[in-house]
Amino acid sequence: MIPVTKPFAPPIEEYQRYLEDIWSRKWFTNNGPLVNDFELKIKQRLNQKHFLFVNNGTIAIQLAIKALGIKKKVITTPFSYVATTSSLVWEGCKPVFVDIQKDTFNIDPAKIEEVIDQDAEAILATHCFGNACDIDAIHAIAKKYNLKVIYDAAHCFGTSYQGKCIFGYGDISTTSFHATKIFHTIEGGGVFSQNPQLLRRMAYMRNFGHDGPEQFQGLGINGKNSEFHAAMGLANLKYIDEILKERKTQFERYDSLLEKLRVEKQRIQKGTDYNYSYYPIVFESEEVTMKMKLELEKREIFPRRYFYPSLSSLNYVEKTETPISDNIASRILCLPLFHDLSVQEQVLISRVLLREQNN
Ligand SMILES: *Cc1c(COP(=O)(O)O)cnc(C)c1O
């Protein structure tokens, strides 16, 4: 069986050592020493001043929305994981979908201005598959109309834009460290901001709003993460360069194995130093896509339709026409890509696709 992704697992002895420390301290959660160490190491590695480790990438988006005080309309992408949209609705905001660019799979800045009205407060954009949005264009619009910008950078560990870590852009960037992501803490997420006051607000919010044991600074939620998750993050961090390097090798191997496959590929945004986290391919039609998927599945190979369906078709949002997103969603597959995917497996997957193309 070849799944679309498989979590990286560090040598068990290395995780075990962290567990022994945790056992000896009996400090399991609530801002423990490993959480602190993990936050520090992430900031050092990514050259970021402000970062909070939270319990998942969905809570990270919700904290960002709450901390910025956003309550009304948010301009967003229909081509992302469902958490991007559901977080907005969960927080009582109204998602306003703007279609994507057909080649980058990211929100099309040229179409943002036409949906801006009095109630528009923010833009929530996903850097899809680790590919930077047209950040310059988005920021110019945000400035002109006084909108906040949140980036859902869940796919972006290891991506830089114009020479800087991509988590440094926007009022707040969020990420996910879920086990399916390129860098993970089993479950986990993070918020980054250049604004120390916003970070402080989210730090209170992450801990029920506590400001001392009997004191509350404001409304909060439980967004904390545990020592066990921080331990996995610390153990994995040691291998992140290896993980990123292997991912690039695999990505380029698919490129050469699949040179003759008739598919469209994602265009990487200029200025992006990309992390190669996913291998999306877009077939000529939905029919061909489904045929390819079935042929792979017959051989116990499980690509995923990331992202299908378009989020503009969810039953809890206002129906919006997003033809480009719908079209890409109907024709896209992400091929298996994970640290211990073997050359033979990549060859097998490629053979199945090429053989089917000629049938
Ligand atoms: C994974 C993912 C999330 C959610 O992260 P969790 O840690 O699973 O809550 C949000 N947005 C995108 C684009 C994702 O891929």
Coordinates of N, CA, C and O in Angstrom, one line a residue, residues 131-224:
N131 N 3.3 27.1 -2.3 CA 3.7 28.1 -3.4 C 3.1 29.4 -2.9 O 1.9 29.6 -2.7
A132 N 4.0 30.4 -2.8 CA 3.6 31.7 -2.3 C 2.5 32.3 -3.2 O 2.6 32.2 -4.4
C133 N 1.6 33.0 -2.5 CA 0.6 33.8 -3.2 C 1.4 35.0 -3.9 O 2.5 35.3 -3.6
D134 N 0.7 35.8 -4.7 CA 1.2 37.0 -5.2 C 1.1 38.0 -4.1 O 0.2 38.9 -4.0
I135 N 2.1 37.9 -3.2 CA 2.1 38.7 -1.9 C 2.1 40.2 -2.1 O 1.4 40.9 -1.5
D136 N 2.9 40.6 -3.1 CA 3.0 42.0 -3.3 C 1.7 42.6 -3.8 O 1.3 43.7 -3.3
A137 N 1.0 41.9 -4.7 CA -0.3 42.4 -5.2 C -1.3 42.4 -4.0 O -2.1 43.4 -3.9
I138 N -1.3 41.4 -3.2 CA -2.3 41.3 -2.1 C -2.0 42.4 -1.1 O -3.0 43.1 -0.7
H139 N -0.8 42.7 -0.8 CA -0.5 43.7 0.2 C -0.8 45.1 -0.3 O -1.3 46.0 0.4
A140 N -0.7 45.3 -1.7 CA -1.0 46.6 -2.2 C -2.5 46.9 -2.1 O -3.0 47.9 -1.7
I141 N -3.3 45.8 -2.4 CA -4.8 46.0 -2.2 C -5.2 46.1 -0.8 O -6.0 47.0 -0.4
A142 N -4.6 45.4 0.1 CA -4.9 45.4 1.5 C -4.6 46.9 2.1 O -5.4 47.4 2.8
K143 N -3.5 47.4 1.6 CA -3.1 48.8 2.0 C -4.1 49.8 1.5 O -4.6 50.6 2.3
K144 N -4.5 49.7 0.3 CA -5.4 50.6 -0.4 C -6.8 50.6 0.3 O -7.4 51.7 0.5
Y145 N -7.2 49.5 0.7 CA -8.6 49.4 1.3 C -8.6 49.1 2.8 O -9.6 48.8 3.4
N146 N -7.4 49.2 3.4 CA -7.3 49.0 4.8 C -7.8 47.7 5.3 O -8.7 47.6 6.2
L147 N -7.4 46.6 4.7 CA -7.8 45.3 5.0 C -6.7 44.6 5.8 O -5.5 44.8 5.5
K148 N -7.0 43.7 6.7 CA -6.0 42.9 7.4 C -5.7 41.7 6.5 O -6.5 41.3 5.6
V149 N -4.5 41.2 6.6 CA -4.1 40.0 5.8 C -3.7 38.8 6.7 O -2.8 39.0 7.6
I150 N -4.3 37.7 6.5 CA -3.9 36.5 7.2 C -3.5 35.5 6.1 O -4.2 35.3 5.1
Y151 N -2.4 34.8 6.3 CA -2.0 33.8 5.4 C -2.1 32.4 6.1 O -1.6 32.2 7.1
D152 N -2.9 31.5 5.4 CA -2.9 30.1 5.8 C -1.7 29.5 5.1 O -1.7 29.2 4.0
A153 N -0.6 29.4 5.9 CA 0.7 28.9 5.4 C 0.9 27.4 5.9 O 2.0 27.0 6.2
A154 N -0.2 26.7 6.0 CA -0.1 25.3 6.5 C 0.8 24.4 5.7 O 1.3 23.4 6.3
H155 N 1.0 24.7 4.4 CA 1.9 23.8 3.6 C 3.3 24.3 3.5 O 4.1 23.8 2.7
C156 N 3.7 25.3 4.3 CA 4.8 26.2 3.9 C 6.1 26.0 4.6 O 7.0 26.8 4.5
F157 N 6.2 25.0 5.5 CA 7.5 24.9 6.3 C 8.6 24.7 5.3 O 8.6 23.8 4.5
G158 N 9.6 25.6 5.3 CA 10.7 25.5 4.4 C 10.6 26.4 3.2 O 11.6 26.6 2.5
T159 N 9.5 27.1 3.0 CA 9.3 28.0 1.9 C 9.8 29.4 2.3 O 9.5 29.9 3.4
S160 N 10.5 30.0 1.3 CA 10.9 31.5 1.5 C 10.3 32.3 0.4 O 10.1 31.7 -0.7
Y161 N 10.1 33.5 0.6 CA 9.6 34.4 -0.4 C 10.5 35.7 -0.4 O 10.7 36.3 0.7
Q162 N 11.1 36.0 -1.5 CA 12.0 37.1 -1.7 C 13.1 37.0 -0.6 O 13.4 38.0 0.1
G163 N 13.6 35.8 -0.4 CA 14.7 35.7 0.5 C 14.4 35.6 2.0 O 15.3 35.4 2.8
K164 N 13.1 35.7 2.3 CA 12.7 35.7 3.8 C 11.7 34.6 4.0 O 10.9 34.3 3.1
C165 N 11.7 34.0 5.2 CA 10.8 33.0 5.6 C 9.3 33.4 5.3 O 9.0 34.6 5.7
I166 N 8.6 32.6 4.6 CA 7.2 33.0 4.2 C 6.3 33.3 5.4 O 5.3 34.0 5.3
F167 N 6.6 32.7 6.6 CA 5.8 33.0 7.7 C 5.9 34.4 8.2 O 5.1 34.8 9.1
G168 N 6.8 35.2 7.7 CA 7.0 36.6 8.1 C 6.0 37.5 7.4 O 6.1 38.7 7.7
Y169 N 5.2 37.1 6.5 CA 4.3 38.0 5.7 C 2.9 38.0 6.3 O 2.5 37.1 6.9
G170 N 2.2 39.1 6.0 CA 0.9 39.3 6.4 C 0.8 39.8 7.9 O 1.8 39.9 8.6
D171 N -0.4 40.2 8.3 CA -0.5 40.6 9.7 C -0.2 39.4 10.6 O 0.4 39.5 11.6
I172 N -0.8 38.3 10.2 CA -0.5 37.0 10.9 C -0.4 35.9 9.8 O -1.1 35.9 8.8
S173 N 0.6 35.0 10.0 CA 0.6 33.8 9.2 C 0.4 32.6 10.2 O 0.9 32.6 11.3
T174 N -0.4 31.7 9.7 CA -0.6 30.5 10.5 C 0.0 29.3 9.8 O 0.2 29.3 8.6
T175 N 0.3 28.3 10.6 CA 0.8 27.0 9.9 C 0.2 25.8 10.7 O -0.4 26.0 11.8
S176 N 0.4 24.7 10.1 CA 0.0 23.4 10.7 C 1.2 22.5 10.8 O 2.0 22.4 9.9
F177 N 1.3 21.8 12.0 CA 2.3 20.8 12.1 C 1.6 19.4 12.3 O 2.1 18.6 13.0
H178 N 0.5 19.3 11.5 CA -0.2 18.0 11.6 C 0.7 16.9 10.9 O 1.6 17.2 10.1
A179 N 0.5 15.7 11.3 CA 1.3 14.5 10.9 C 1.4 14.4 9.4 O 2.4 13.8 8.9
T180 N 0.4 14.9 8.7 CA 0.5 14.8 7.2 C 1.3 15.9 6.5 O 1.6 15.9 5.3
K181 N 1.8 16.9 7.3 CA 2.5 18.0 6.8 C 4.0 17.7 6.7 O 4.5 16.8 7.4
I182 N 4.7 18.5 5.9 CA 6.2 18.2 5.7 C 7.0 18.2 7.0 O 7.9 17.4 7.2
F183 N 6.6 19.1 7.9 CA 7.2 19.1 9.2 C 6.1 19.0 10.2 O 5.1 19.7 10.1
H184 N 6.2 18.1 11.2 CA 5.1 17.8 12.0 C 5.4 17.6 13.5 O 6.6 17.3 13.9
T185 N 4.4 17.8 14.3 CA 4.5 17.6 15.8 C 3.4 16.6 16.2 O 2.8 16.7 17.3
I186 N 3.0 15.7 15.3 CA 1.8 14.8 15.4 C 0.5 15.7 15.1 O 0.0 15.6 14.0
E187 N 0.0 16.4 16.1 CA -0.9 17.4 16.0 C -0.2 18.7 16.4 O 0.6 18.7 17.3
G188 N -0.5 19.8 15.8 CA 0.1 21.0 16.2 C -0.1 22.1 15.1 O -0.4 21.8 14.0
G189 N 0.2 23.3 15.5 CA 0.1 24.4 14.6 C 0.8 25.6 15.2 O 1.4 25.6 16.3
G190 N 0.9 26.7 14.4 CA 1.6 27.9 14.9 C 1.0 29.2 14.3 O 0.4 29.2 13.3
V191 N 1.3 30.2 15.1 CA 0.9 31.6 14.6 C 2.2 32.4 14.6 O 3.0 32.4 15.6
F192 N 2.4 33.2 13.6 CA 3.5 34.1 13.5 C 3.0 35.5 13.2 O 2.0 35.7 12.5
S193 N 3.7 36.5 13.8 CA 3.3 37.9 13.5 C 4.5 38.8 13.7 O 5.4 38.5 14.5
Q194 N 4.6 39.9 13.0 CA 5.6 40.8 13.2 C 5.2 41.8 14.3 O 6.0 42.6 14.7
N195 N 4.0 41.7 14.7 CA 3.4 42.7 15.7 C 3.4 42.1 17.1 O 2.6 41.2 17.3
P196 N 4.2 42.6 18.0 CA 4.3 41.9 19.3 C 3.0 42.0 20.1 O 2.7 41.1 20.9
Q197 N 2.2 43.1 19.9 CA 0.9 43.2 20.6 C 0.0 42.1 20.2 O -0.7 41.5 21.0
L198 N -0.1 41.8 18.9 CA -0.9 40.8 18.4 C -0.5 39.4 18.9 O -1.3 38.6 19.3
L199 N 0.8 39.2 19.0 CA 1.3 38.0 19.5 C 0.9 37.8 21.0 O 0.5 36.7 21.4
R200 N 1.0 38.9 21.8 CA 0.6 38.8 23.2 C -0.8 38.5 23.3 O -1.2 37.7 24.2
R201 N -1.6 39.1 22.5 CA -3.1 38.9 22.5 C -3.4 37.4 22.3 O -4.2 36.8 23.0
M202 N -2.7 36.9 21.3 CA -2.9 35.5 20.9 C -2.4 34.5 22.0 O -2.9 33.5 22.3
A203 N -1.3 35.0 22.7 CA -0.8 34.2 23.8 C -1.8 34.1 25.0 O -2.0 33.0 25.5
Y204 N -2.5 35.2 25.3 CA -3.5 35.1 26.3 C -4.7 34.2 25.8 O -5.2 33.4 26.5
M205 N -5.1 34.5 24.5 CA -6.2 33.7 24.0 C -6.0 32.2 24.0 O -6.9 31.4 24.2
R206 N -4.7 31.9 23.7 CA -4.4 30.4 23.7 C -4.5 29.8 25.0 O -4.7 28.6 25.1
N207 N -4.5 30.6 26.1 CA -4.5 30.0 27.4 C -5.8 30.5 28.2 O -5.7 31.1 29.3
F208 N -6.9 30.4 27.6 CA -8.2 30.7 28.2 C -8.4 32.2 28.5 O -9.3 32.6 29.2
G209 N -7.4 33.0 28.1 CA -7.4 34.4 28.5 C -6.8 34.7 29.8 O -6.8 35.8 30.3
H210 N -6.2 33.7 30.5 CA -5.6 33.8 31.8 C -4.5 34.9 31.8 O -3.6 34.9 31.0
D211 N -4.6 35.7 32.8 CA -3.5 36.6 33.1 C -3.2 36.4 34.6 O -3.7 37.2 35.5
G212 N -2.6 35.3 35.0 CA -2.5 34.9 36.4 C -3.6 33.9 36.7 O -4.6 33.9 36.0
P213 N -3.4 33.2 37.8 CA -4.4 32.1 38.1 C -5.8 32.6 38.4 O -6.8 31.8 38.1
E214 N -6.0 33.8 38.9 CA -7.4 34.2 39.2 C -7.8 35.4 38.4 O -8.7 36.2 38.8
Q215 N -7.0 35.7 37.3 CA -7.2 36.9 36.6 C -7.4 36.6 35.1 O -6.7 35.7 34.6
F216 N -8.2 37.3 34.5 CA -8.4 37.1 33.0 C -8.2 38.4 32.3 O -8.8 39.5 32.7
Q217 N -7.5 38.3 31.2 CA -7.2 39.5 30.3 C -8.4 39.7 29.4 O -8.6 40.9 28.9
G218 N -9.0 38.6 29.0 CA -10.1 38.7 28.0 C -10.6 37.3 27.6 O -10.2 36.4 28.3
L219 N -11.4 37.3 26.6 CA -11.9 36.0 26.1 C -10.8 35.1 25.6 O -9.9 35.5 24.9
G220 N -10.8 33.8 25.9 CA -9.8 32.9 25.4 C -10.4 31.5 25.1 O -11.6 31.3 25.2
I221 N -9.5 30.7 24.7 CA -9.9 29.3 24.3 C -8.7 28.4 24.7 O -7.6 29.0 25.1
N222 N -8.8 27.1 24.7 CA -7.7 26.3 24.9 C -6.9 26.0 23.6 O -7.3 25.1 22.9
G223 N -5.9 26.7 23.4 CA -5.1 26.5 22.2 C -3.7 26.0 22.5 O -2.8 26.0 21.6
K224 N -3.5 25.5 23.7 CA -2.2 25.1 24.1 C -1.8 23.8 23.5 O -2.6 23.0 23.1

